[in-house]
Short mmCIF file of C-alpha atoms and ligand atoms in Angstrom, two decimals:
data_model
loop_
_atom_site.label_atom_id
_atom_site.label_comp_id
_atom_site.label_asym_id
_atom_site.label_seq_id
_atom_site.Cartn_x
_atom_site.Cartn_y
_atom_site.Cartn_z
CA MET T 235 21.45 -10.90 19.68
CA THR T 236 23.12 -8.44 17.35
CA GLY T 237 21.81 -6.15 14.68
CA VAL T 238 18.54 -4.34 14.39
CA ARG T 239 15.22 -6.19 14.29
CA LEU T 240 12.09 -4.53 12.97
CA ARG T 241 8.63 -5.83 12.46
CA PHE T 242 5.44 -5.10 10.58
CA ALA T 243 2.52 -6.23 12.71
CA PRO T 244 -0.75 -5.88 10.83
CA SER T 245 -4.14 -7.14 11.91
CA PRO T 246 -5.72 -9.25 9.18
CA THR T 247 -8.86 -7.19 8.75
CA GLY T 248 -9.41 -7.54 5.02
CA TYR T 249 -6.85 -5.84 2.85
CA LEU T 250 -3.53 -4.05 3.12
CA HIS T 251 -4.09 -0.30 3.48
CA ILE T 252 -1.79 1.91 1.44
CA GLY T 253 -0.62 3.50 4.72
CA GLY T 254 0.14 0.00 6.01
CA LEU T 255 2.25 -0.69 2.94
CA ARG T 256 4.22 2.46 3.66
CA THR T 257 4.76 1.36 7.27
CA ALA T 258 5.95 -2.04 6.07
CA LEU T 259 8.21 -0.34 3.53
CA TYR T 260 9.89 1.98 6.06
CA ASN T 261 10.50 -0.97 8.39
CA TYR T 262 11.92 -2.98 5.51
CA LEU T 263 14.14 -0.16 4.26
CA TYR T 264 15.60 0.48 7.67
CA ALA T 265 16.19 -3.20 8.43
CA LYS T 266 17.84 -3.80 5.03
CA GLY T 267 19.91 -0.66 5.29
CA HIS T 268 21.29 -1.75 8.66
CA ASP T 269 21.95 -5.40 7.96
CA GLY T 270 19.07 -6.19 10.22
CA LYS T 271 16.11 -8.53 10.21
CA PHE T 272 12.58 -7.75 9.18
CA ILE T 273 9.70 -9.74 10.64
CA LEU T 274 6.04 -10.13 9.72
CA ARG T 275 3.92 -10.76 12.81
CA ILE T 276 0.17 -11.16 12.62
CA GLU T 277 -1.87 -9.46 15.32
CA ASP T 278 -5.18 -11.27 15.29
CA THR T 279 -6.27 -11.04 18.91
CA ASP T 280 -9.30 -8.94 18.07
CA ARG T 281 -11.51 -11.78 16.97
CA THR T 282 -14.39 -9.47 16.06
CA ARG T 283 -12.29 -7.97 13.26
CA PHE T 284 -11.05 -11.25 11.80
CA VAL T 285 -11.68 -11.68 8.07
CA GLU T 286 -11.23 -14.95 6.22
CA GLY T 287 -8.50 -14.82 3.57
CA ALA T 288 -7.24 -11.44 4.78
CA LEU T 289 -3.88 -12.83 5.81
CA GLU T 290 -3.15 -14.37 2.41
CA ASN T 291 -4.28 -11.18 0.73
CA LEU T 292 -2.00 -9.09 2.88
CA ILE T 293 1.02 -11.29 2.24
CA ARG T 294 0.31 -11.25 -1.50
CA SER T 295 0.33 -7.44 -1.47
CA LEU T 296 3.71 -7.41 0.30
CA GLN T 297 5.07 -9.98 -2.16
CA TRP T 298 3.85 -7.89 -5.08
CA ALA T 299 5.58 -4.82 -3.68
CA GLY T 300 8.85 -6.69 -3.31
CA ILE T 301 8.89 -6.19 0.45
CA THR T 302 10.48 -9.37 1.67
CA TYR T 303 11.01 -10.44 5.26
CA ASP T 304 13.25 -12.82 7.11
CA GLU T 305 10.92 -14.26 9.72
CA GLY T 306 7.21 -14.58 10.21
CA VAL T 307 4.30 -15.90 8.22
CA PHE T 308 4.96 -16.84 4.60
CA LEU T 309 2.61 -17.78 1.79
CA ASN T 310 3.79 -20.65 -0.36
CA ALA T 311 3.10 -20.91 -4.08
CA ASP T 312 0.49 -23.62 -3.40
CA GLY T 313 -1.46 -21.21 -1.17
CA SER T 314 -0.41 -22.78 2.12
CA LEU T 315 0.85 -20.66 5.01
CA GLU T 316 4.12 -21.41 6.70
CA GLN T 317 5.91 -19.83 9.63
CA ARG T 318 9.66 -19.50 9.60
CA GLY T 319 12.03 -18.10 12.24
CA GLU T 320 13.35 -18.79 15.71
CA PHE T 321 10.89 -16.58 17.55
CA GLY T 322 7.60 -18.15 16.51
CA PRO T 323 4.80 -18.60 16.48
CA TYR T 324 4.34 -15.32 14.62
CA ILE T 325 0.55 -15.32 14.81
CA GLN T 326 -0.72 -13.96 18.11
CA SER T 327 -3.70 -16.29 18.45
CA GLU T 328 -1.22 -19.18 18.27
CA ARG T 329 1.00 -17.50 20.83
CA MET T 330 -2.00 -17.21 23.08
CA ALA T 331 -2.79 -20.92 22.66
CA GLU T 332 0.75 -21.64 23.83
CA GLY T 333 0.06 -19.74 27.04
CA ILE T 334 2.67 -17.06 26.38
CA TYR T 335 0.51 -14.14 27.51
CA ASP T 336 -0.80 -16.08 30.55
CA ARG T 337 2.71 -16.38 31.90
CA TYR T 338 3.35 -12.66 31.71
CA ILE T 339 -0.03 -11.58 33.03
CA GLU T 340 0.40 -13.92 35.96
CA ASP T 341 3.68 -12.23 36.71
CA LEU T 342 2.03 -8.79 36.74
CA LEU T 343 -0.88 -9.99 38.92
CA GLU T 344 1.47 -11.51 41.46
CA ARG T 345 3.52 -8.35 41.63
CA GLY T 346 0.44 -6.19 42.00
CA ASP T 347 0.97 -4.36 38.71
CA ALA T 348 -2.26 -5.73 37.27
CA TYR T 349 -5.64 -6.60 38.77
CA TYR T 350 -8.83 -8.44 37.97
CA CYS T 351 -11.78 -6.22 37.20
CA PHE T 352 -15.36 -7.48 37.47
CA CYS T 353 -17.21 -4.32 36.55
CA SER T 354 -20.15 -4.95 34.27
CA LYS T 355 -20.59 -3.27 30.92
CA GLU T 356 -23.62 -1.45 32.38
CA ARG T 357 -21.56 0.00 35.21
CA LEU T 358 -18.80 1.10 32.85
CA ASP T 359 -21.31 2.67 30.42
CA HIS T 360 -22.99 4.48 33.28
CA LEU T 361 -19.64 5.67 34.63
CA ARG T 362 -18.62 6.95 31.20
CA GLU T 363 -21.88 8.84 30.77
CA GLN T 364 -21.56 10.35 34.21
CA GLN T 365 -17.98 11.47 33.61
CA LYS T 366 -18.91 12.94 30.26
CA SER T 367 -21.76 14.94 31.69
CA ASP T 368 -19.42 16.18 34.45
CA GLY T 369 -17.05 17.38 31.74
CA LEU T 370 -14.40 14.80 32.64
CA ILE T 371 -12.41 12.57 30.29
CA PRO T 372 -13.96 9.11 30.60
CA ARG T 373 -11.71 6.61 32.33
CA TYR T 374 -12.01 3.67 34.64
CA ASP T 375 -12.41 4.77 38.27
CA GLY T 376 -10.34 1.93 39.74
CA LEU T 377 -13.16 0.37 41.75
CA CYS T 378 -11.79 -3.18 41.44
CA ARG T 379 -8.32 -2.17 42.60
CA ALA T 380 -9.76 -2.78 46.06
CA VAL T 381 -10.51 -6.46 45.37
CA THR T 382 -7.71 -8.59 46.81
CA LEU T 383 -5.98 -11.03 44.50
CA GLU T 384 -7.17 -13.91 46.66
CA GLU T 385 -10.81 -12.87 46.48
CA ALA T 386 -10.47 -12.15 42.77
CA ARG T 387 -9.08 -15.64 42.09
CA GLU T 388 -12.04 -17.19 43.92
CA ARG T 389 -14.50 -15.15 41.89
CA VAL T 390 -12.71 -16.09 38.67
CA ALA T 391 -12.75 -19.76 39.69
CA ALA T 392 -16.49 -19.45 40.32
CA GLY T 393 -16.88 -18.36 36.71
CA GLU T 394 -17.48 -14.66 37.18
CA GLU T 395 -16.89 -12.63 34.05
CA HIS T 396 -13.79 -10.44 34.27
CA VAL T 397 -10.99 -8.60 32.53
CA ILE T 398 -7.46 -7.88 33.76
CA ARG T 399 -6.28 -4.29 33.97
CA LEU T 400 -2.93 -2.60 34.27
CA LYS T 401 -2.50 -0.86 37.63
CA LEU T 402 -0.94 2.49 36.89
CA PRO T 403 0.91 4.33 39.62
CA VAL T 404 -0.60 7.61 40.80
CA ASN T 405 0.80 10.89 39.52
CA ARG T 406 3.84 9.64 37.62
CA ASP T 407 5.20 11.23 34.47
CA ILE T 408 5.72 8.72 31.68
CA VAL T 409 8.23 9.81 29.06
CA VAL T 410 8.13 8.61 25.47
CA MET T 411 11.14 9.38 23.31
CA ASP T 412 10.15 9.24 19.68
CA GLU T 413 12.65 9.49 16.83
CA VAL T 414 10.26 11.56 14.74
CA LYS T 415 7.94 13.30 17.18
CA GLY T 416 10.48 14.02 19.88
CA LYS T 417 9.87 13.81 23.62
CA ILE T 418 6.32 13.27 24.87
CA VAL T 419 5.45 13.37 28.55
CA ILE T 420 2.14 12.27 30.01
CA ASN T 421 1.11 11.93 33.63
CA THR T 422 -0.48 8.67 34.77
CA ASN T 423 -3.30 10.72 36.31
CA ASP T 424 -4.37 11.38 32.73
CA MET T 425 -4.15 7.76 31.70
CA ASP T 426 -6.51 4.82 32.04
CA ASP T 427 -5.98 1.48 33.74
CA GLN T 428 -5.73 -0.25 30.38
CA VAL T 429 -7.40 -3.62 29.90
CA LEU T 430 -4.65 -6.15 29.24
CA ILE T 431 -6.71 -9.33 29.06
CA LYS T 432 -10.25 -9.16 27.67
CA SER T 433 -13.27 -11.07 28.92
CA ASP T 434 -12.83 -13.59 26.09
CA GLY T 435 -9.39 -14.39 27.50
CA PHE T 436 -7.53 -12.80 24.57
CA PRO T 437 -4.85 -10.26 25.31
CA THR T 438 -5.51 -6.73 24.10
CA TYR T 439 -3.28 -5.26 21.44
CA HIS T 440 -1.44 -3.20 24.09
CA PHE T 441 -0.43 -6.20 26.13
CA ALA T 442 0.38 -8.59 23.31
CA VAL T 443 2.37 -6.01 21.38
CA VAL T 444 4.70 -5.33 24.30
CA VAL T 445 5.21 -8.98 25.22
CA ASP T 446 5.83 -9.98 21.62
CA ASP T 447 8.09 -7.11 20.69
CA HIS T 448 10.17 -7.95 23.72
CA LEU T 449 10.26 -11.71 23.15
CA MET T 450 11.05 -11.24 19.47
CA GLY T 451 13.93 -8.94 20.26
CA ILE T 452 12.49 -5.99 18.35
CA THR T 453 14.85 -3.02 18.48
CA HIS T 454 12.80 -0.42 16.56
CA ILE T 455 9.05 -0.02 16.47
CA VAL T 456 8.08 1.83 13.32
CA ARG T 457 4.34 2.39 12.98
CA GLY T 458 1.66 4.93 12.16
CA ASP T 459 1.21 7.83 14.54
CA GLU T 460 -2.32 6.73 15.41
CA TRP T 461 -0.50 4.48 17.90
CA LEU T 462 1.36 7.31 19.56
CA PRO T 463 -1.30 7.91 22.26
CA SER T 464 -1.00 4.23 23.24
CA THR T 465 2.77 4.31 23.54
CA PRO T 466 2.96 5.63 27.15
CA LYS T 467 1.06 2.52 28.29
CA HIS T 468 3.57 0.40 26.43
CA VAL T 469 6.50 2.30 27.86
CA TYR T 470 5.11 1.78 31.35
CA LEU T 471 4.69 -1.95 30.70
CA TYR T 472 8.34 -2.22 29.59
CA GLU T 473 9.25 -0.50 32.81
CA VAL T 474 7.28 -2.78 35.13
CA PHE T 475 8.62 -5.84 33.39
CA GLY T 476 12.12 -4.43 33.68
CA TRP T 477 12.65 -4.72 29.92
CA GLN T 478 14.59 -2.39 27.69
CA ALA T 479 12.10 -0.47 25.54
CA PRO T 480 12.76 -0.38 21.80
CA VAL T 481 13.31 2.79 19.79
CA PHE T 482 9.96 4.32 18.83
CA VAL T 483 9.35 5.81 15.41
CA HIS T 484 5.86 7.12 14.72
CA LEU T 485 5.13 7.94 11.11
CA PRO T 486 2.94 10.82 9.95
CA THR T 487 -0.51 9.78 8.80
CA VAL T 488 -1.09 9.43 5.07
CA LEU T 489 -3.60 12.13 4.14
CA ASN T 490 -5.61 12.84 1.03
CA ARG T 491 -5.47 16.12 -0.84
CA ASP T 492 -8.06 17.64 1.52
CA ARG T 493 -5.62 16.86 4.33
CA LYS T 494 -8.02 14.26 5.71
CA LYS T 495 -7.10 10.71 6.63
CA LEU T 496 -7.46 8.44 3.58
CA SER T 497 -10.84 6.79 3.84
CA LYS T 498 -12.26 3.81 2.06
CA ARG T 499 -15.35 5.82 1.16
CA ASN T 500 -13.55 8.68 -0.62
CA ASP T 501 -10.22 7.28 -1.70
CA ASP T 502 -8.56 4.16 -3.04
CA VAL T 503 -6.95 2.74 0.06
CA ALA T 504 -6.36 -0.94 -0.62
CA VAL T 505 -3.07 -1.92 -2.21
CA GLU T 506 -5.08 -4.27 -4.45
CA ASP T 507 -6.84 -1.26 -6.01
CA PHE T 508 -3.51 0.16 -7.08
CA ILE T 509 -2.36 -3.21 -8.41
CA ALA T 510 -5.54 -3.51 -10.47
CA GLN T 511 -5.04 -0.05 -11.95
CA GLY T 512 -1.64 -1.02 -13.23
CA TYR T 513 0.76 0.76 -10.95
CA LEU T 514 4.12 -0.93 -11.03
CA PRO T 515 5.40 -2.21 -7.69
CA GLU T 516 8.54 -0.12 -8.11
CA GLY T 517 6.42 2.95 -8.93
CA LEU T 518 4.11 2.63 -5.95
CA VAL T 519 6.97 1.78 -3.60
CA ASN T 520 9.06 4.71 -4.83
CA TYR T 521 6.16 7.11 -4.46
CA LEU T 522 5.09 5.82 -1.02
CA ALA T 523 8.63 6.23 0.25
CA LEU T 524 8.26 9.94 -0.55
CA VAL T 525 4.99 10.31 1.37
CA GLY T 526 6.42 11.36 4.70
CA TRP T 527 10.12 11.05 3.90
CA SER T 528 12.41 12.95 1.56
CA PRO T 529 15.73 11.92 0.07
CA ASP T 530 18.86 13.94 0.64
CA SER T 531 19.27 14.83 -3.02
CA THR T 532 16.71 16.24 -5.43
CA GLU T 533 16.51 12.97 -7.35
CA GLU T 534 13.14 11.50 -6.53
CA ILE T 535 13.02 8.57 -8.94
CA LEU T 536 14.61 5.85 -6.89
CA THR T 537 14.85 2.08 -7.05
CA MET T 538 14.36 -0.12 -4.01
CA GLU T 539 18.15 -0.49 -3.71
CA GLU T 540 18.60 3.27 -3.75
CA LEU T 541 15.84 3.69 -1.18
CA VAL T 542 17.52 1.15 1.10
CA GLU T 543 20.76 3.07 0.75
CA GLN T 544 19.27 6.48 1.46
CA PHE T 545 16.45 5.88 3.92
CA GLY T 546 16.72 7.04 7.51
CA PHE T 547 14.39 8.35 10.20
CA GLU T 548 16.04 11.79 10.33
CA ARG T 549 14.24 12.84 7.18
CA VAL T 550 10.83 11.48 8.12
CA SER T 551 8.48 14.43 8.49
CA LYS T 552 6.58 15.15 11.69
CA THR T 553 3.29 15.99 10.06
CA GLY T 554 0.96 14.21 7.67
CA GLY T 555 2.18 13.18 4.25
CA ILE T 556 -0.17 14.02 1.41
CA PHE T 557 -1.03 11.22 -0.96
CA ASP T 558 -1.00 12.99 -4.30
CA ARG T 559 -2.29 10.96 -7.23
CA ASP T 560 -0.65 13.21 -9.84
CA LYS T 561 2.73 12.76 -8.28
CA LEU T 562 2.20 9.00 -7.96
CA ASN T 563 1.37 8.92 -11.67
CA TRP T 564 4.45 10.96 -12.48
CA VAL T 565 6.70 8.64 -10.51
CA ASN T 566 5.05 5.55 -11.97
CA ALA T 567 5.41 6.89 -15.52
CA HIS T 568 9.14 7.20 -14.94
CA HIS T 569 9.37 3.58 -13.92
CA ILE T 570 7.29 2.47 -16.92
CA LYS T 571 9.87 4.13 -19.19
CA LYS T 572 12.63 1.99 -17.70
CA TYR T 573 11.23 -1.15 -19.32
CA SER T 574 12.27 -2.35 -22.75
CA ASP T 575 9.57 -2.29 -25.44
CA GLU T 576 9.31 -6.03 -25.25
CA GLU T 577 8.95 -6.16 -21.46
CA LEU T 578 6.40 -3.37 -21.47
CA GLY T 579 4.39 -5.15 -24.18
CA GLU T 580 4.21 -8.21 -21.93
CA LEU T 581 3.14 -6.08 -18.97
CA LEU T 582 0.40 -4.48 -21.04
CA LYS T 583 -0.95 -7.76 -22.38
CA PRO T 584 -3.26 -8.62 -19.44
CA TYR T 585 -4.87 -5.18 -19.60
CA LEU T 586 -5.53 -5.54 -23.33
CA LEU T 587 -6.90 -9.04 -22.80
CA GLU T 588 -9.12 -7.85 -19.96
CA GLU T 589 -10.75 -5.31 -22.28
CA LYS T 590 -10.95 -7.95 -25.04
CA LEU T 591 -8.95 -5.66 -27.32
CA ILE T 592 -6.68 -8.57 -28.22
CA THR T 593 -6.84 -12.34 -27.91
CA GLY T 594 -4.28 -14.66 -26.35
CA ASP T 595 -2.57 -15.32 -29.70
CA TYR T 596 -1.78 -11.65 -30.39
CA PRO T 597 1.71 -11.63 -31.94
CA ALA T 598 4.61 -10.86 -29.62
CA ALA T 599 6.13 -8.48 -32.17
CA LYS T 600 2.99 -6.36 -32.09
CA LEU T 601 2.99 -6.31 -28.30
CA THR T 602 6.55 -5.02 -28.46
CA LEU T 603 5.44 -2.38 -30.91
CA LEU T 604 2.64 -1.38 -28.53
CA GLY T 605 5.22 -1.08 -25.78
CA ASN T 606 7.28 1.22 -27.98
CA THR T 607 4.28 3.26 -29.10
CA PHE T 608 2.77 4.02 -25.71
CA LYS T 609 5.79 4.01 -23.41
CA ASP T 610 5.91 7.76 -23.11
CA SER T 611 2.21 8.34 -22.61
CA LEU T 612 1.28 5.82 -19.93
CA ASP T 613 1.00 6.78 -16.27
CA ARG T 614 -0.37 3.38 -15.38
CA LEU T 615 -0.49 0.13 -17.33
CA MET T 616 -4.28 0.32 -17.27
CA ASP T 617 -4.15 3.52 -19.32
CA ILE T 618 -3.34 1.37 -22.34
CA GLN T 619 -7.02 0.36 -22.46
CA ALA T 620 -8.20 3.89 -23.23
CA GLN T 621 -5.15 4.98 -25.20
CA ALA T 622 -4.89 1.99 -27.53
CA ARG T 623 -8.60 1.29 -28.02
CA PHE T 624 -8.68 3.12 -31.36
CA LEU T 625 -6.27 0.57 -32.79
CA PHE T 626 -8.56 -2.37 -32.26
CA ILE T 627 -11.95 -1.12 -33.40
CA ASP T 628 -13.11 -1.03 -37.02
CA GLN T 629 -13.98 2.62 -37.18
CA VAL T 630 -13.07 5.75 -35.31
CA ASP T 631 -15.36 8.72 -34.95
CA ILE T 632 -13.79 11.92 -36.08
CA THR T 633 -15.21 14.45 -33.65
CA GLU T 634 -12.33 16.74 -32.73
CA ALA T 635 -12.80 20.06 -34.56
CA ASP T 636 -9.27 20.05 -36.05
CA ALA T 637 -9.62 16.47 -37.20
CA VAL T 638 -13.01 17.12 -38.78
CA GLU T 639 -11.55 20.07 -40.66
CA TYR T 640 -8.51 18.19 -41.99
CA ALA T 641 -10.51 15.09 -42.92
CA ALA T 642 -12.87 17.24 -45.01
CA LYS T 643 -10.14 18.93 -47.07
CA GLU T 644 -10.56 18.85 -50.80
CA HIS T 645 -7.44 16.82 -51.51
CA VAL T 646 -8.28 14.04 -49.03
CA PRO T 647 -10.01 11.69 -51.52
CA ALA T 648 -6.79 11.64 -53.55
CA LEU T 649 -4.80 10.70 -50.45
CA ARG T 650 -7.25 7.91 -49.67
CA THR T 651 -7.04 6.52 -53.18
CA ALA T 652 -3.24 6.50 -53.18
CA PHE T 653 -3.13 4.76 -49.80
CA ILE T 654 -5.69 2.13 -50.81
CA GLU T 655 -3.81 1.44 -54.02
CA ALA T 656 -0.61 0.82 -52.11
CA LEU T 657 -2.40 -1.44 -49.64
CA ASN T 658 -3.84 -3.53 -52.42
CA GLU T 659 -0.34 -4.29 -53.62
CA VAL T 660 0.79 -5.89 -50.37
CA GLU T 661 -0.11 -9.00 -48.44
CA VAL T 662 0.70 -7.56 -45.01
CA VAL T 663 1.52 -4.15 -43.67
CA ASP T 664 5.06 -4.45 -42.34
CA GLU T 665 7.58 -1.96 -41.08
CA ALA T 666 8.99 -1.27 -44.54
CA PHE T 667 5.52 -0.47 -45.86
CA ALA T 668 4.66 1.73 -42.90
CA LYS T 669 7.89 3.65 -43.25
CA SER T 670 7.56 4.28 -46.98
CA ILE T 671 3.85 4.82 -47.48
CA MET T 672 3.71 8.52 -46.71
CA LYS T 673 6.60 9.26 -49.06
CA ARG T 674 4.85 7.31 -51.77
CA ILE T 675 1.57 9.17 -51.30
CA GLN T 676 3.46 12.44 -51.29
CA LYS T 677 5.12 11.58 -54.58
CA GLN T 678 1.89 10.43 -56.14
CA THR T 679 -0.32 13.32 -55.03
CA GLY T 680 2.15 16.13 -54.58
CA VAL T 681 0.69 16.81 -51.12
CA LYS T 682 3.20 17.10 -48.32
CA GLY T 683 3.83 18.25 -44.75
CA LYS T 684 0.87 19.13 -42.57
CA ASP T 685 -1.60 18.77 -45.39
CA LEU T 686 -0.53 15.19 -45.82
CA PHE T 687 0.01 14.09 -42.23
CA MET T 688 -2.88 15.78 -40.46
CA PRO T 689 -5.66 14.38 -42.68
CA MET T 690 -4.00 10.95 -42.60
CA ARG T 691 -3.91 11.00 -38.81
CA ALA T 692 -7.49 12.21 -38.68
CA LEU T 693 -8.70 9.39 -40.93
CA LEU T 694 -6.70 6.67 -39.22
CA THR T 695 -6.94 7.68 -35.57
CA GLY T 696 -9.77 10.20 -35.35
CA LYS T 697 -7.35 12.81 -34.00
CA VAL T 698 -4.64 15.07 -35.36
CA HIS T 699 -2.18 14.33 -32.59
CA GLY T 700 -1.15 11.00 -31.15
CA PRO T 701 1.37 8.23 -31.28
CA GLU T 702 3.96 7.76 -34.02
CA LEU T 703 2.12 7.26 -37.32
CA VAL T 704 4.54 4.62 -38.61
CA ASN T 705 3.72 2.50 -35.56
CA VAL T 706 0.00 3.17 -35.82
CA ILE T 707 -0.06 2.02 -39.44
CA GLN T 708 1.64 -1.26 -38.56
CA LEU T 709 -0.53 -1.86 -35.54
CA LEU T 710 -3.74 -1.21 -37.46
CA GLY T 711 -2.81 -3.70 -40.16
CA LYS T 712 -4.12 -4.04 -43.68
CA ASP T 713 -7.78 -4.89 -42.96
CA ILE T 714 -8.49 -2.10 -40.52
CA LEU T 715 -6.56 0.40 -42.61
CA LEU T 716 -8.73 -0.45 -45.61
CA LYS T 717 -11.89 -0.09 -43.53
CA ARG T 718 -10.89 3.32 -42.23
CA LEU T 719 -9.91 4.56 -45.66
CA THR T 720 -12.92 3.30 -47.56
CA ASP T 721 -15.88 3.89 -45.23
N1 LIG N 1082 -1.72 -4.50 14.95
C1 LIG N 1082 -1.47 -3.10 14.84
C2 LIG N 1082 -2.07 -2.62 13.53
O1 LIG N 1082 -2.98 -3.21 13.09
C3 LIG N 1082 0.02 -2.87 14.92
C4 LIG N 1082 0.45 -1.58 15.50
C5 LIG N 1082 1.92 -1.65 15.85
O2 LIG N 1082 2.70 -1.72 14.91
O3 LIG N 1082 2.25 -1.71 17.02
O4 LIG N 1082 -1.68 -1.65 12.93
#
């Protein structure tokens, strides 16, 4: 096997967390940048956390973000799931059904590197309480290490409830080399005899992850640093199996502005939330790449191709990356500006429809004009709902102090009359009309500059500042213009 192989291995627990998307992205960027393969493996051995539809949801979020993979579980257009690749199945519950983990646990049992444990939950709870009150770190005391394999097999055959644990050696330093965090050493005396097979027969994450990463030829494990404390157990497992351990890369946690872990209660954490708010995939991806990694140059607005080119683990930071909404908005706004007026109009359409500001038959030319009008003021596509609302309602309230003042000026009735007169001469308000109307009013009334434009803006938009007036006039159209000028 040649080339690097990286994997994203989420558990389908409901939705894709924004930190998970970043993990997937870093794996993807590294694999793509090194002519490698990227794999999506589903870790569903914790049956208590299984959520219906979560897998599809997760894949859809990756698809939306443009994070593609070469092997793993795919979602077809008709909603069906399909696995592709030589190393399948890529869903751990299916791997379990094929007996893959049984084979490897059997190997460990035979070699004395794992043992059956029959301790009841009550005993373990009691032990934990005791250790806690003695000021010790709770860990299994190894009671069942004394049960011979022969006796254990008889008890298992008789139906006794059990788990299988890893038998750690006494007083051995385990060394983890991490590309980001450096060298970490922990003594086995401070580690627990990890459960490898649970009482329901499913492998634990720790066991399945090692077996699968090995069998799938994974060369680099890139994941959140919440998994770092588990890594010594994994490293030890690689050692007892006699397998070459992959390169470990633990990413700094994504934090909120209070430097706390992003939580569902206080923050938007699901990728779907960001999709719904109208972040562009390229905007969110670009920003997420910067949460915990920095490019070599000062240019921070980067496309996926540029990220692939520039990404490496050397510039991944050791400590938590702050998820800063303002910066995300800034990055996203840059990507919005890259679209043509026409493309942006199409992107905005669903948000306008959702708010019932337009109907399905809204003219394409006007959508393009909307794209042109709001391109520079949108952070997110959803912002169009608030920013463009004034164009689609019959009346606007003039409440801003400046606007109230300008709208009440003595010469305003004359401006209104001239505008209405011009409107009555045309069938539709087109670009030519919008471009010439102010000149015409100026000629007719002798009012010019601020005294002309500010009151006009105030009457038509309710504010004295805002988008290009020529565009606003066209977008409002004859009927609404008349309403705003007469009422
Ligand atoms: N299944 C783990 C998760 O849900 C994967 C951790 C790893 O990448 O090893 O995040």
